[in-house]
Amino acid sequence: SPRLYAGEIAVFDPGTNPAPGDEVLVRFRDGKMGLYTLVSCGRARITLESLAGNRIRRQTELKEVKALHKLIAVFRPDYE
């Protein structure tokens, strides 16, 4: 999974359907957002694993997800 640090640029593609194992940005209907690994996606439920240090898994109803965008690149600045 990606390691994201301050100053890095993460690029997400809203036009790509993520598959299990992909890192995703999830925007929930309650306004919260987070970075996760997509574990599984069924017709009504989605399972996500947090990319934070705790790696906690979360299941939620798909109707609670407003947007799901696949992470396609991380650009790291040159600190030389």
PDB file of C-alpha atoms in Angstrom:
ATOM      1  CA  SER A   1       0.000   0.000   0.000  1.00  0.00           C
ATOM      2  CA  PRO A   2       1.181   3.545  -0.587  1.00  0.00           C
ATOM      3  CA  ARG A   3       2.896   5.603   2.044  1.00  0.00           C
ATOM      4  CA  LEU A   4       1.696   9.175   1.764  1.00  0.00           C
ATOM      5  CA  TYR A   5       3.571  11.993   3.430  1.00  0.00           C
ATOM      6  CA  ALA A   6       3.069  15.737   3.642  1.00  0.00           C
ATOM      7  CA  GLY A   7       4.032  17.418   0.375  1.00  0.00           C
ATOM      8  CA  GLU A   8       3.328  14.399  -1.809  1.00  0.00           C
ATOM      9  CA  ILE A   9       0.703  14.532  -4.515  1.00  0.00           C
ATOM     10  CA  ALA A  10      -1.793  11.679  -4.809  1.00  0.00           C
ATOM     11  CA  VAL A  11      -3.645  11.277  -8.112  1.00  0.00           C
ATOM     12  CA  PHE A  12      -7.058   9.609  -8.192  1.00  0.00           C
ATOM     13  CA  ASP A  13      -9.076   8.583 -11.245  1.00  0.00           C
ATOM     14  CA  PRO A  14     -12.840   8.957 -10.788  1.00  0.00           C
ATOM     15  CA  GLY A  15     -13.411   7.297 -14.180  1.00  0.00           C
ATOM     16  CA  THR A  16     -11.763   3.980 -13.275  1.00  0.00           C
ATOM     17  CA  ASN A  17     -13.626   1.223 -11.454  1.00  0.00           C
ATOM     18  CA  PRO A  18     -11.464   0.030  -8.557  1.00  0.00           C
ATOM     19  CA  ALA A  19     -10.949  -3.690  -7.955  1.00  0.00           C
ATOM     20  CA  PRO A  20     -10.196  -5.526  -4.707  1.00  0.00           C
ATOM     21  CA  GLY A  21      -6.634  -4.750  -3.664  1.00  0.00           C
ATOM     22  CA  ASP A  22      -6.677  -1.217  -5.088  1.00  0.00           C
ATOM     23  CA  GLU A  23      -6.067   1.806  -2.884  1.00  0.00           C
ATOM     24  CA  VAL A  24      -9.025   4.181  -2.974  1.00  0.00           C
ATOM     25  CA  LEU A  25     -10.241   7.538  -1.732  1.00  0.00           C
ATOM     26  CA  VAL A  26     -13.703   7.097  -0.259  1.00  0.00           C
ATOM     27  CA  ARG A  27     -16.116   9.964   0.321  1.00  0.00           C
ATOM     28  CA  PHE A  28     -18.998   8.984   2.559  1.00  0.00           C
ATOM     29  CA  ARG A  29     -22.441  10.588   2.461  1.00  0.00           C
ATOM     30  CA  ASP A  30     -21.894  12.011   5.960  1.00  0.00           C
ATOM     31  CA  GLY A  31     -19.041  14.147   4.538  1.00  0.00           C
ATOM     32  CA  LYS A  32     -16.144  12.089   5.926  1.00  0.00           C
ATOM     33  CA  MET A  33     -13.344  10.933   3.631  1.00  0.00           C
ATOM     34  CA  GLY A  34     -10.522   8.446   3.962  1.00  0.00           C
ATOM     35  CA  LEU A  35      -7.853   6.427   2.210  1.00  0.00           C
ATOM     36  CA  TYR A  36      -8.442   2.685   2.160  1.00  0.00           C
ATOM     37  CA  THR A  37      -7.584  -0.557   0.432  1.00  0.00           C
ATOM     38  CA  LEU A  38     -10.680  -1.982  -1.228  1.00  0.00           C
ATOM     39  CA  VAL A  39     -11.050  -5.504   0.184  1.00  0.00           C
ATOM     40  CA  SER A  40     -14.362  -6.459  -1.434  1.00  0.00           C
ATOM     41  CA  CYS A  41     -17.374  -4.853  -3.042  1.00  0.00           C
ATOM     42  CA  GLY A  42     -20.717  -6.612  -3.253  1.00  0.00           C
ATOM     43  CA  ARG A  43     -24.094  -5.455  -4.442  1.00  0.00           C
ATOM     44  CA  ALA A  44     -25.017  -3.843  -1.134  1.00  0.00           C
ATOM     45  CA  ARG A  45     -21.890  -3.801   1.068  1.00  0.00           C
ATOM     46  CA  ILE A  46     -18.274  -2.768   0.752  1.00  0.00           C
ATOM     47  CA  THR A  47     -15.302  -3.856   2.867  1.00  0.00           C
ATOM     48  CA  LEU A  48     -12.413  -1.431   3.283  1.00  0.00           C
ATOM     49  CA  GLU A  49      -9.104  -1.563   5.152  1.00  0.00           C
ATOM     50  CA  SER A  50      -7.701   1.700   6.470  1.00  0.00           C
ATOM     51  CA  LEU A  51      -4.350   2.855   5.097  1.00  0.00           C
ATOM     52  CA  ALA A  52      -3.636   4.466   8.465  1.00  0.00           C
ATOM     53  CA  GLY A  53      -1.188   2.661  10.727  1.00  0.00           C
ATOM     54  CA  ASN A  54      -3.943   0.688  12.459  1.00  0.00           C
ATOM     55  CA  ARG A  55      -5.076  -1.175   9.282  1.00  0.00           C
ATOM     56  CA  ILE A  56      -8.606  -1.541  10.673  1.00  0.00           C
ATOM     57  CA  ARG A  57     -11.205  -3.183   8.417  1.00  0.00           C
ATOM     58  CA  ARG A  58     -14.586  -1.578   7.993  1.00  0.00           C
ATOM     59  CA  GLN A  59     -17.764  -2.817   6.348  1.00  0.00           C
ATOM     60  CA  THR A  60     -20.397  -0.343   5.241  1.00  0.00           C
ATOM     61  CA  GLU A  61     -23.457  -0.219   3.065  1.00  0.00           C
ATOM     62  CA  LEU A  62     -22.768   0.952  -0.489  1.00  0.00           C
ATOM     63  CA  LYS A  63     -25.592   3.464  -0.158  1.00  0.00           C
ATOM     64  CA  GLU A  64     -23.435   5.241   2.470  1.00  0.00           C
ATOM     65  CA  VAL A  65     -20.631   5.786  -0.097  1.00  0.00           C
ATOM     66  CA  LYS A  66     -20.908   8.961  -2.159  1.00  0.00           C
ATOM     67  CA  ALA A  67     -17.709   8.472  -4.203  1.00  0.00           C
ATOM     68  CA  LEU A  68     -15.007   5.829  -4.624  1.00  0.00           C
ATOM     69  CA  HIS A  69     -11.896   6.867  -6.589  1.00  0.00           C
ATOM     70  CA  LYS A  70      -8.919   4.649  -7.444  1.00  0.00           C
ATOM     71  CA  LEU A  71      -5.422   5.866  -6.537  1.00  0.00           C
ATOM     72  CA  ILE A  72      -3.384   5.737  -9.742  1.00  0.00           C
ATOM     73  CA  ALA A  73      -0.151   7.571  -8.844  1.00  0.00           C
ATOM     74  CA  VAL A  74       1.826   9.212  -6.046  1.00  0.00           C
ATOM     75  CA  PHE A  75       4.342  11.918  -6.908  1.00  0.00           C
ATOM     76  CA  ARG A  76       7.087  12.481  -4.385  1.00  0.00           C
ATOM     77  CA  PRO A  77       8.982  15.780  -4.450  1.00  0.00           C
ATOM     78  CA  ASP A  78      12.718  15.781  -5.020  1.00  0.00           C
ATOM     79  CA  TYR A  79      14.229  17.032  -1.762  1.00  0.00           C
ATOM     80  CA  GLU A  80      17.778  17.560  -3.078  1.00  0.00           C
TER      81      GLU A  80
END
